[in-house]
N, C-alpha and C. Protein backbone atom coordinates (compact mmCIF):
# COMPACT_ATOMS: atom_id res chain seq x y z
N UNK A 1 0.86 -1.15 0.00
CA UNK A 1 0.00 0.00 0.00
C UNK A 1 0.91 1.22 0.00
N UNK A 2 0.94 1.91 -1.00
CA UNK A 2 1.70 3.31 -1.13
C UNK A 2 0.70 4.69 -0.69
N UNK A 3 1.31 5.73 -0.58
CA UNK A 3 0.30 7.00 -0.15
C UNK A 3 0.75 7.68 -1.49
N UNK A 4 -0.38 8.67 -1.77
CA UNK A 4 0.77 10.00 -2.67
C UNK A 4 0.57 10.99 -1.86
N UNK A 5 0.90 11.86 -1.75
CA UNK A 5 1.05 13.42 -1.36
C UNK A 5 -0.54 14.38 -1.64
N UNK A 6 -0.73 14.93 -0.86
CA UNK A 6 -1.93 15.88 -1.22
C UNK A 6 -1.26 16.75 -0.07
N UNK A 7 -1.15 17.50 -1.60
CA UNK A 7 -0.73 19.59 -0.31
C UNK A 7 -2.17 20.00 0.22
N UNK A 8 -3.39 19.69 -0.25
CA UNK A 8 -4.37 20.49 0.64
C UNK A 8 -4.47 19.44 1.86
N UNK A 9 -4.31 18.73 1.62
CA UNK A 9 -4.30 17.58 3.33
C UNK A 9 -3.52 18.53 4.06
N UNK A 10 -2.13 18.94 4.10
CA UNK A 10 -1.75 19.74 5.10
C UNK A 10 -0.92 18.67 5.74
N UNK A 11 -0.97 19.12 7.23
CA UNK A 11 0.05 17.95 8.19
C UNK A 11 -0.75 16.70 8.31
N UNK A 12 -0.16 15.41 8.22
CA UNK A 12 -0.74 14.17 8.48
C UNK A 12 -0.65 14.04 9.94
N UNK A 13 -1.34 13.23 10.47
CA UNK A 13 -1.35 12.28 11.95
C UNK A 13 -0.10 10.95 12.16
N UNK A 14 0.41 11.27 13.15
CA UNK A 14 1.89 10.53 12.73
C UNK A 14 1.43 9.39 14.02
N UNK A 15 1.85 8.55 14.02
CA UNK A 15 1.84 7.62 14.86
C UNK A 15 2.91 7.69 15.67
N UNK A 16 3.44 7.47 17.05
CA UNK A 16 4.75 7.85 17.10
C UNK A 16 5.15 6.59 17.83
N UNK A 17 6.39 5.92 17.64
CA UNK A 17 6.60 4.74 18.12
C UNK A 17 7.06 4.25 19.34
N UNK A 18 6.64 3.22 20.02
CA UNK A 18 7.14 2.62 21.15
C UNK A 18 8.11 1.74 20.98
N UNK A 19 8.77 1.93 22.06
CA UNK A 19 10.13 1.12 22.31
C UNK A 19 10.24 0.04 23.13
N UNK A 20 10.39 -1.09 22.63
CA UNK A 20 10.63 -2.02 23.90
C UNK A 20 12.10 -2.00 24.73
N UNK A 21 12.08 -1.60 25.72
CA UNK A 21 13.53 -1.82 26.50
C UNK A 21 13.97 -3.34 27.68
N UNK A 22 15.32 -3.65 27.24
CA UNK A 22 15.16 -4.84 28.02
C UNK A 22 15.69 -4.39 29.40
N UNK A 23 15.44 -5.14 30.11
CA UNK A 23 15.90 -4.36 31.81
C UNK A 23 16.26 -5.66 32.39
N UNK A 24 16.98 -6.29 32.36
CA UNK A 24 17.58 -7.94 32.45
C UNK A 24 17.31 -7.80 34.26
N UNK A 25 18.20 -6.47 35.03
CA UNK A 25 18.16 -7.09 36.39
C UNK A 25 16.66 -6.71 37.34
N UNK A 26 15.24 -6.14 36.46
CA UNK A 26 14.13 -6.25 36.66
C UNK A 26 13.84 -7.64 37.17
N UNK A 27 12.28 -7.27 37.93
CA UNK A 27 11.35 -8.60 37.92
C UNK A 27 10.81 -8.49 36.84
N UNK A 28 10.47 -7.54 36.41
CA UNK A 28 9.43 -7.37 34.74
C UNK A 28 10.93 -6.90 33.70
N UNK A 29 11.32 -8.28 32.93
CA UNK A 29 12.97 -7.68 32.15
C UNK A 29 12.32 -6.59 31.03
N UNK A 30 10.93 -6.39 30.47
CA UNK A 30 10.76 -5.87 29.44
C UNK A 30 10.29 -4.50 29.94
N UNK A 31 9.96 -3.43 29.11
CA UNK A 31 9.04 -2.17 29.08
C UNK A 31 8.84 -1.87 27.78
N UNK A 32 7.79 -0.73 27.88
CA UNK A 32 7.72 -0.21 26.45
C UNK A 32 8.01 1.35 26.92
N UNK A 33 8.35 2.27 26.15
CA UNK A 33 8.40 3.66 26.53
C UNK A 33 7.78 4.13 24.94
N UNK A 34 7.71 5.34 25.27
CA UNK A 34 7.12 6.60 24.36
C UNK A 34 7.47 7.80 24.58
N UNK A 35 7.36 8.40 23.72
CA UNK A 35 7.47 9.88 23.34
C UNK A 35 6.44 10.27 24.07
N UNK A 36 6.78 11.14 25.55
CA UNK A 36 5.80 12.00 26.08
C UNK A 36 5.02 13.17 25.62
N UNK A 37 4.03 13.02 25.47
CA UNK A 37 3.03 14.18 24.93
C UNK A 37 2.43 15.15 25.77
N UNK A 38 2.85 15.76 25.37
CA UNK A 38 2.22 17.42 26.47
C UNK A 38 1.05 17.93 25.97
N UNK A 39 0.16 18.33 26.67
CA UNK A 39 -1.29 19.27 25.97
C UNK A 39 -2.26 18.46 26.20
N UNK A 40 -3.48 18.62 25.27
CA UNK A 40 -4.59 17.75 26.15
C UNK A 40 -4.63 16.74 25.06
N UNK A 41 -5.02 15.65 25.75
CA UNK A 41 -4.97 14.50 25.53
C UNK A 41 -6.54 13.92 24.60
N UNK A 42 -6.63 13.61 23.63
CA UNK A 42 -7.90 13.48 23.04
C UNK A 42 -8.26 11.92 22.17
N UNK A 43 -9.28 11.01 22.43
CA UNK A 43 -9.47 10.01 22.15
C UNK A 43 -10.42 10.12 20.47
N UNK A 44 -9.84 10.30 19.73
CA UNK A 44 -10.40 10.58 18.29
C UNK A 44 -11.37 9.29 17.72
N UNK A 45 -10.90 7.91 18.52
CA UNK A 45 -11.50 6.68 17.95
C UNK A 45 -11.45 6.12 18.87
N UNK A 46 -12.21 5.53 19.55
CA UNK A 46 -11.95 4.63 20.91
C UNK A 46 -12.07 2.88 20.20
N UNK A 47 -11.50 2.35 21.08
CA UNK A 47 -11.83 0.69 20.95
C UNK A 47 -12.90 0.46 20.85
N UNK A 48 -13.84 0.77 21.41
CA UNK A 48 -14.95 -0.40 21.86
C UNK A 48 -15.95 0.56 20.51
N UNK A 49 -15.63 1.72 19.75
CA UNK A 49 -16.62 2.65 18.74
C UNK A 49 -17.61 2.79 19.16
N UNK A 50 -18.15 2.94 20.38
CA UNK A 50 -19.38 3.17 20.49
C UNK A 50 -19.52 4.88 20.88
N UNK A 51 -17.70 5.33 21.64
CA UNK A 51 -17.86 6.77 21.99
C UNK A 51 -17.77 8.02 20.77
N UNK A 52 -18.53 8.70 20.70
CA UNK A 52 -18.42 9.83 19.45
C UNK A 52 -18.19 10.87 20.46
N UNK A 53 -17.26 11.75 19.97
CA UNK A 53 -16.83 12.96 20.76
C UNK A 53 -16.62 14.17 20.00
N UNK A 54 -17.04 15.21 20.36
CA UNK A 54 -17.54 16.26 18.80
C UNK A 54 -15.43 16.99 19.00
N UNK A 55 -14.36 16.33 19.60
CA UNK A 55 -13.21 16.48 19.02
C UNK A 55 -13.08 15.74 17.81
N UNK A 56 -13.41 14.89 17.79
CA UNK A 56 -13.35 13.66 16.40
C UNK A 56 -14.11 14.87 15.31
N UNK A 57 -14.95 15.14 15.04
CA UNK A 57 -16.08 16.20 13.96
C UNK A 57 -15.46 17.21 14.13
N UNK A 58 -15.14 17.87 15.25
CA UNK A 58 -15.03 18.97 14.67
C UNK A 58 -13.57 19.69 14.85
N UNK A 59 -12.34 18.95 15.26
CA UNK A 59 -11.20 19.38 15.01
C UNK A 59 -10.53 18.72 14.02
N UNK A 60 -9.64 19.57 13.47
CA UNK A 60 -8.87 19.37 11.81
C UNK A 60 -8.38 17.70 11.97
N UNK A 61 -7.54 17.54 13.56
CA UNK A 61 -6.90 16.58 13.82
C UNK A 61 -7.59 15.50 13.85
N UNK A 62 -9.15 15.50 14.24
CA UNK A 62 -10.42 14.41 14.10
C UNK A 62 -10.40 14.12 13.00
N UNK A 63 -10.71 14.81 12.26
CA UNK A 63 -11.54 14.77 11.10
C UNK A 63 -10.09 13.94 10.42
N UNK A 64 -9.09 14.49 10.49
CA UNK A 64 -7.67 13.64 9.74
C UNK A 64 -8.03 12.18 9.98
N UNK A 65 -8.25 11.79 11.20
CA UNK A 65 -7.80 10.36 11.91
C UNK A 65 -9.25 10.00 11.36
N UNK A 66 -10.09 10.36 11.02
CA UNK A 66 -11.45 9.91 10.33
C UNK A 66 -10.74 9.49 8.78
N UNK A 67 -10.39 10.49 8.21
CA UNK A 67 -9.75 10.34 6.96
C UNK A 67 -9.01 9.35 6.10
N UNK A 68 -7.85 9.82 7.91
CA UNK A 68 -7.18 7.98 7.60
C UNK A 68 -7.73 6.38 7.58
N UNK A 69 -8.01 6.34 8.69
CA UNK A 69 -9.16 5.38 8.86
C UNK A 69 -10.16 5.02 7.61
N UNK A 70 -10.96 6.05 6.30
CA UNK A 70 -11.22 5.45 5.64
C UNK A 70 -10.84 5.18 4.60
N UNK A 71 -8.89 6.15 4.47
CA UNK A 71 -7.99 5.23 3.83
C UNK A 71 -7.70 4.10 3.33
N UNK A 72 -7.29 3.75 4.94
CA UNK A 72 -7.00 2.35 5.44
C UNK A 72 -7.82 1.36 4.65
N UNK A 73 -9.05 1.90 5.02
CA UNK A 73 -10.07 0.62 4.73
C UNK A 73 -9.99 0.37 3.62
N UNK A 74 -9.91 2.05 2.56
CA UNK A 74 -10.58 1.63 1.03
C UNK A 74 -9.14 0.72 0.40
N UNK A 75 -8.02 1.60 0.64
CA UNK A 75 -7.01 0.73 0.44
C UNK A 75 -6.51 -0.79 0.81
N UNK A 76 -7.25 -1.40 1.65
CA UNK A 76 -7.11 -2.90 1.78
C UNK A 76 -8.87 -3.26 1.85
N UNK A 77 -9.68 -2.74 0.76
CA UNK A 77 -10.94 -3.06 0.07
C UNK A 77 -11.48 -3.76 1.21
N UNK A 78 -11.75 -2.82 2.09
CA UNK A 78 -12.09 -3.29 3.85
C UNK A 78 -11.94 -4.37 4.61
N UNK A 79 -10.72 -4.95 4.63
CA UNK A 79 -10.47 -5.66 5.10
C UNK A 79 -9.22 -5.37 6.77
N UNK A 80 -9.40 -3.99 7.01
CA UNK A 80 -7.83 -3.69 7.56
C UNK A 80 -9.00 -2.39 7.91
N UNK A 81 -8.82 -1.61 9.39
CA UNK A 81 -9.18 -0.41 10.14
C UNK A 81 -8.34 -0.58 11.39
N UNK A 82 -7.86 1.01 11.09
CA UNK A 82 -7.02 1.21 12.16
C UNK A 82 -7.98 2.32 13.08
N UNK A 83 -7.92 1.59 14.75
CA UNK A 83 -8.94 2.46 15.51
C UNK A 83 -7.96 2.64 16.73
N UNK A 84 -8.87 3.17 17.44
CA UNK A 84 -8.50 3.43 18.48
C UNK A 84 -7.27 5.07 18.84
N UNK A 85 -7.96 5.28 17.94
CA UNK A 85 -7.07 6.46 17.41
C UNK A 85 -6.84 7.67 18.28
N UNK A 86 -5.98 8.07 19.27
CA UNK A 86 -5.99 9.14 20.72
C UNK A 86 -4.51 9.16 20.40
N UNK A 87 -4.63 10.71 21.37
CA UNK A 87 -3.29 11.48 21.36
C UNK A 87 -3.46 12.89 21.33
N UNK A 88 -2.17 13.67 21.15
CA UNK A 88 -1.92 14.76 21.59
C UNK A 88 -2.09 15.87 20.00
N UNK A 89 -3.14 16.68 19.33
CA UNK A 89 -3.04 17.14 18.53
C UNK A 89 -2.99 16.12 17.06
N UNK A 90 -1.42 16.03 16.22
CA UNK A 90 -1.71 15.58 15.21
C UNK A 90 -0.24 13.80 16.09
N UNK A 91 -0.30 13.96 16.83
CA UNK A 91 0.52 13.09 17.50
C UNK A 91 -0.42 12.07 18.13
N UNK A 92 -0.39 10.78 17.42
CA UNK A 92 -0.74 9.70 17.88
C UNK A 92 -0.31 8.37 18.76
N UNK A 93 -0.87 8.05 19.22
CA UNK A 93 -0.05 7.00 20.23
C UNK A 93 -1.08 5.20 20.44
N UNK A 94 -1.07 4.00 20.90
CA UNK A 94 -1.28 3.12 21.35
C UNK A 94 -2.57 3.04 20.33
N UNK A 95 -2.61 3.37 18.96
CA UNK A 95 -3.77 2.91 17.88
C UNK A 95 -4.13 1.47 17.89
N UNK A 96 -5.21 0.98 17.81
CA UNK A 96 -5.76 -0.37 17.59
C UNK A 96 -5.79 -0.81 16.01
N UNK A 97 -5.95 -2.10 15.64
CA UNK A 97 -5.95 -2.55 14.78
C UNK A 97 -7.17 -3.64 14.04
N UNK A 98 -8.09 -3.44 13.30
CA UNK A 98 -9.12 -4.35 13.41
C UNK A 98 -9.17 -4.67 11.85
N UNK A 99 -9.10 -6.29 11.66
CA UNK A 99 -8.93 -7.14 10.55
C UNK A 99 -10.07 -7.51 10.46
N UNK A 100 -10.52 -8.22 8.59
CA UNK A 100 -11.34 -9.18 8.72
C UNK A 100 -11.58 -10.46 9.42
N UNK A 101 -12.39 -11.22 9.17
CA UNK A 101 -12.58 -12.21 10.38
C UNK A 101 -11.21 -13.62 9.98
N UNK A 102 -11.02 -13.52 8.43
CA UNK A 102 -9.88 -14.38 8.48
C UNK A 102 -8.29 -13.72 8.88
N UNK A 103 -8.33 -12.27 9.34
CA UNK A 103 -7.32 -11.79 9.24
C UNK A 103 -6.77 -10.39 7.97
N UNK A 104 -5.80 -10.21 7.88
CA UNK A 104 -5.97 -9.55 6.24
C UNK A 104 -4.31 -9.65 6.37
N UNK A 105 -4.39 -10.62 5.22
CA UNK A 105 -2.32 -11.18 4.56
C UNK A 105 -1.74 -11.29 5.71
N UNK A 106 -2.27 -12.48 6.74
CA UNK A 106 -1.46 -12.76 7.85
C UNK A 106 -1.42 -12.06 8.80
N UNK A 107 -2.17 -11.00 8.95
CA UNK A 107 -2.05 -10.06 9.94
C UNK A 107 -3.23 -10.24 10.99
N UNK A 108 -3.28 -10.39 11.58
CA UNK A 108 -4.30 -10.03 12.57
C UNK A 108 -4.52 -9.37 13.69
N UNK A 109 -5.33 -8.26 14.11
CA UNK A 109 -5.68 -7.50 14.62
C UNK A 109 -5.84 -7.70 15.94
N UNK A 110 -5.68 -6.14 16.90
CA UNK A 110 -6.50 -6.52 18.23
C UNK A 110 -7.70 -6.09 18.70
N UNK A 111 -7.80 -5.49 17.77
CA UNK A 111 -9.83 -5.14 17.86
C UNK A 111 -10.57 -6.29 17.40
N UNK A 112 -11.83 -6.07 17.84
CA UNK A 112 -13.33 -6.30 17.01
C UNK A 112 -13.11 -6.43 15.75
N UNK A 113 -13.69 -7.87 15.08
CA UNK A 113 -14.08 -7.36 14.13
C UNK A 113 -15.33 -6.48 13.48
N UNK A 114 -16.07 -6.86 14.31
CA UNK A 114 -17.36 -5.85 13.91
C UNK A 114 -17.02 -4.27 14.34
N UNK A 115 -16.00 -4.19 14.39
CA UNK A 115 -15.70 -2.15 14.32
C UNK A 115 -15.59 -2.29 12.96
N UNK A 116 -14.71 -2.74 11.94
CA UNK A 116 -15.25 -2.72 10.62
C UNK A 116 -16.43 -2.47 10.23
N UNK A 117 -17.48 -3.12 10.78
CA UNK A 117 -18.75 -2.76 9.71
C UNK A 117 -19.51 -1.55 10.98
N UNK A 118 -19.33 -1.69 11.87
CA UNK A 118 -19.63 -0.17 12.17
C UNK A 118 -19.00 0.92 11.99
N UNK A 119 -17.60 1.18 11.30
CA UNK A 119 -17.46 2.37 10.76
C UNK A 119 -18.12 2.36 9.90
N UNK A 120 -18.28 1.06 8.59
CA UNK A 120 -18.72 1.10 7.61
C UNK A 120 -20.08 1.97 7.41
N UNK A 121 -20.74 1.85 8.46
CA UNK A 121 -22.70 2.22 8.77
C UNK A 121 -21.98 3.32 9.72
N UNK A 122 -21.36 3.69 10.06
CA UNK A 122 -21.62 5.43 10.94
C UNK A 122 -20.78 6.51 10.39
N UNK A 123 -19.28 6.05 8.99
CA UNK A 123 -18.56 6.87 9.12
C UNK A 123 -19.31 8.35 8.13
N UNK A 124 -18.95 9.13 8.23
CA UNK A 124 -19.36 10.24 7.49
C UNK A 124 -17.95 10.95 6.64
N UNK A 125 -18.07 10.92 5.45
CA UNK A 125 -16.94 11.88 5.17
C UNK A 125 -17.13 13.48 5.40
N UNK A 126 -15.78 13.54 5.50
CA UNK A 126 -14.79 15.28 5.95
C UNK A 126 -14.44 15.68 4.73
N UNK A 127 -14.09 16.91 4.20
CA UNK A 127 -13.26 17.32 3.32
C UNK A 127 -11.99 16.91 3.22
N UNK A 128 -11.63 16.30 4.19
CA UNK A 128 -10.25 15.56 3.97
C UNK A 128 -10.38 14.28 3.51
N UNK A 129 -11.77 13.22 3.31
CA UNK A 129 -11.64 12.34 2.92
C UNK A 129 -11.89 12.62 1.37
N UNK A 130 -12.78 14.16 0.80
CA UNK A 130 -12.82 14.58 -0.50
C UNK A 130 -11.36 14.47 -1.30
N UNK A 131 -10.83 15.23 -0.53
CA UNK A 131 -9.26 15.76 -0.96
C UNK A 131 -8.76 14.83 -1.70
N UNK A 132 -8.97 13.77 -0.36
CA UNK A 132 -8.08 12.12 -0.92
C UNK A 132 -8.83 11.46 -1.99
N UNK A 133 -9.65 11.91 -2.27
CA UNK A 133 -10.75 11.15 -3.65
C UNK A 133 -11.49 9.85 -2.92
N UNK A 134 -11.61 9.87 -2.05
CA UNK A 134 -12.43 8.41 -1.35
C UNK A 134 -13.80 8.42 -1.47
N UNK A 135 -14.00 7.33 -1.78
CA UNK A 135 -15.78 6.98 -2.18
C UNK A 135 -16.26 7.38 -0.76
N UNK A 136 -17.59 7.34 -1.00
CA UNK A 136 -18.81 7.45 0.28
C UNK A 136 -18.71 6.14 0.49
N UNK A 137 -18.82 5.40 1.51
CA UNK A 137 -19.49 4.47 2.23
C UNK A 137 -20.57 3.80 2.30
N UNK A 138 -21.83 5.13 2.79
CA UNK A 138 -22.93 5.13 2.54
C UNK A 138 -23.60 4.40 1.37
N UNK A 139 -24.63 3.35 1.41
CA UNK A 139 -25.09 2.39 0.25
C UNK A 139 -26.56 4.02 -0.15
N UNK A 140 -26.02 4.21 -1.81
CA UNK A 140 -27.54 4.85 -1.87
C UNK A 140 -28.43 4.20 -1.81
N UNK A 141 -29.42 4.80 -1.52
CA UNK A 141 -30.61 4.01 -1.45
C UNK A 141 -31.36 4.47 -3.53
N UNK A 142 -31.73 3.25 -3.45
CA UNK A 142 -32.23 3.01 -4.78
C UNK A 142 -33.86 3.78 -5.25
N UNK A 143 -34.20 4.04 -6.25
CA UNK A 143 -35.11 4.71 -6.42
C UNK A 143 -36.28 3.32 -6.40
N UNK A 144 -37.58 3.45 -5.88
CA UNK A 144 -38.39 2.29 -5.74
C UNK A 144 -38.86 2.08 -7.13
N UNK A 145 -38.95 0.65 -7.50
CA UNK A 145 -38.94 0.24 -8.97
C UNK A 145 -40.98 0.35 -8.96
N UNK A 146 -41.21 0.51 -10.59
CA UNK A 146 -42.11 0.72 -10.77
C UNK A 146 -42.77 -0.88 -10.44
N UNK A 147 -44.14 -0.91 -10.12
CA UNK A 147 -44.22 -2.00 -9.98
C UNK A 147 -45.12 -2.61 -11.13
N UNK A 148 -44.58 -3.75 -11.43
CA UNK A 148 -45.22 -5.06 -12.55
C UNK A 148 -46.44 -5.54 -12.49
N UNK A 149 -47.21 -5.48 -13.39
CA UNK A 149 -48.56 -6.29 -13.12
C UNK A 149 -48.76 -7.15 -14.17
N UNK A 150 -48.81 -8.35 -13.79
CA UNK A 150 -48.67 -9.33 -14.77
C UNK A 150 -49.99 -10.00 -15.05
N UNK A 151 -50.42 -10.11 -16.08
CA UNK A 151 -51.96 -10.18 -16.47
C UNK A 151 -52.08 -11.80 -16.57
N UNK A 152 -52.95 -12.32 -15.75
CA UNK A 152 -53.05 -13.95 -15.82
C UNK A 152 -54.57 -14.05 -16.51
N UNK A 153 -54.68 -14.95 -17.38
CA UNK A 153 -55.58 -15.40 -18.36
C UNK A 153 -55.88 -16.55 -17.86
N UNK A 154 -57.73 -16.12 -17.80
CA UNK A 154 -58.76 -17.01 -17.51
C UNK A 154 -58.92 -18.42 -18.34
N UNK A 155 -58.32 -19.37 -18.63
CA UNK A 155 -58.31 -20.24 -19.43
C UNK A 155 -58.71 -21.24 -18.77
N UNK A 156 -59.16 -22.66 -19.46
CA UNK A 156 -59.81 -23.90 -18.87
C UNK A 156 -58.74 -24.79 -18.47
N UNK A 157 -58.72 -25.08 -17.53
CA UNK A 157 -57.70 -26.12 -17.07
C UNK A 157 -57.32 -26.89 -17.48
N UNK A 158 -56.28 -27.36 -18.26
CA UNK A 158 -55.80 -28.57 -18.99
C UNK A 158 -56.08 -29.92 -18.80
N UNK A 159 -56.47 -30.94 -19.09
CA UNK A 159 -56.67 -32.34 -18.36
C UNK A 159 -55.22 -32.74 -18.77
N UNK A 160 -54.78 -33.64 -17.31
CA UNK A 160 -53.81 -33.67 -17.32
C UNK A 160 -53.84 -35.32 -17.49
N UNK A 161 -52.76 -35.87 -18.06
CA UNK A 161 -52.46 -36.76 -18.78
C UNK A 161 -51.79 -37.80 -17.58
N UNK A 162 -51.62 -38.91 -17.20
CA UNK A 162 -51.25 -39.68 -16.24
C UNK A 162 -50.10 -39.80 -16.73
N UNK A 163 -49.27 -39.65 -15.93
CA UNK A 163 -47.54 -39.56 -16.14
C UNK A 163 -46.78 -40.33 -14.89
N UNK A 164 -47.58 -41.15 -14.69
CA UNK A 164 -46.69 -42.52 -14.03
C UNK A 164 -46.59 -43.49 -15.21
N UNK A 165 -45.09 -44.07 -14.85
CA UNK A 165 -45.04 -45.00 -15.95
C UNK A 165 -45.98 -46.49 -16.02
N UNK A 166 -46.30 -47.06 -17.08
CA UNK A 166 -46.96 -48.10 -17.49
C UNK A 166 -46.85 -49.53 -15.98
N UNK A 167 -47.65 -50.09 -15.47
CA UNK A 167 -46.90 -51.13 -14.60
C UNK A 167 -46.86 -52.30 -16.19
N UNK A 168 -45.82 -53.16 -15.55
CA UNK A 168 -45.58 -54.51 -16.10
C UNK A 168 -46.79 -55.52 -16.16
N UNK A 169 -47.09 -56.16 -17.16
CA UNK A 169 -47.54 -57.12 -16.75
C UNK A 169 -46.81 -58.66 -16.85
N UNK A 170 -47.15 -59.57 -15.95
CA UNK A 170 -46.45 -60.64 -15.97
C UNK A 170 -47.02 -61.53 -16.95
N UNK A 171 -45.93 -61.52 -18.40
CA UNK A 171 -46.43 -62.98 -19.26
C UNK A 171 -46.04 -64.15 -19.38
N UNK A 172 -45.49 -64.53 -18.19
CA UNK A 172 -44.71 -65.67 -18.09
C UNK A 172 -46.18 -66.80 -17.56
């Protein structure tokens, strides 16, 4: 999966990475550390998708991590959403990962899979998902078809012909 560049996107949402450190003369030999983030702290996508928070709608940095997210999806033809999306401004941290139900190319996720099809049914595009040229989501709804009336003719009932086969008779 490659990106291209769009100058009206502006700054992207960076993920920023954790480190595992080994600490051998620990009881716990492992840790993870991070890049400390200063400022307020904002949950743009939660795990469980059920929380909507009008930072997600209505800051630039929401609306990005909305953007990406239906990136993600269109680019691995929904099989792949990245959630859980919180952090500091355009600085992201501890994102979730949610696959189809077989996985997607070996990968598998630590979310839900059904956060997939509920972004699918709640996401709304931003002008940032315009920018990027990404389809709607949304299934139109179809115009109601005219309806058929099919004219059945009064005719006499056919006599119907016995269509079991012949029995044998015995000429022995």
């Amino acid at each position: 999966m490659s990106a291209k560049s769009a100058e009206a996107f502006g700054e992207v949402p960076e993920i920023i990475p954790i480190y595992l450190v080994h600490r051998p003369s620990n009881d716990i030999p492992y840790a993870t550390l991070e890049e400390e983030l200063l400022g307020d702290f904002v949950k743009y996508s939660v795990k469980d998708g059920k929380e909507i928070n009008l930072m997600r709608r209505d800051s630039e940095a929401g609306q990005k991590c909305c953007a990406f997210q239906h990136w993600v999806y269109e680019k691995t033809d929904g099989n792949l959403l990245v959630t859980d999306m919180q952090g500091v401004g355009m600085k992201l941290t501890d994102v979730g990962i949610a696959t189809c139900k077989k996985g997607y190319k070996g990968f598998k996720g630590n979310c839900a899979t059904t956060f997939i099809d509920q972004f699918k049914a709640l996401h709304q595009c931003n002008r940032f998902c315009e920018i990027l040229g990404l389809k709607s989501l949304q299934v139109r709804q179809q115009k109601p078809r005219r309806k058929v009336t099919v004219a059945i003719s009064k005719r006499q009932p056919v006599a119907k012909k016995n269509v079991f086969p012949p029995t044998l008779k015995n000429t022995s």
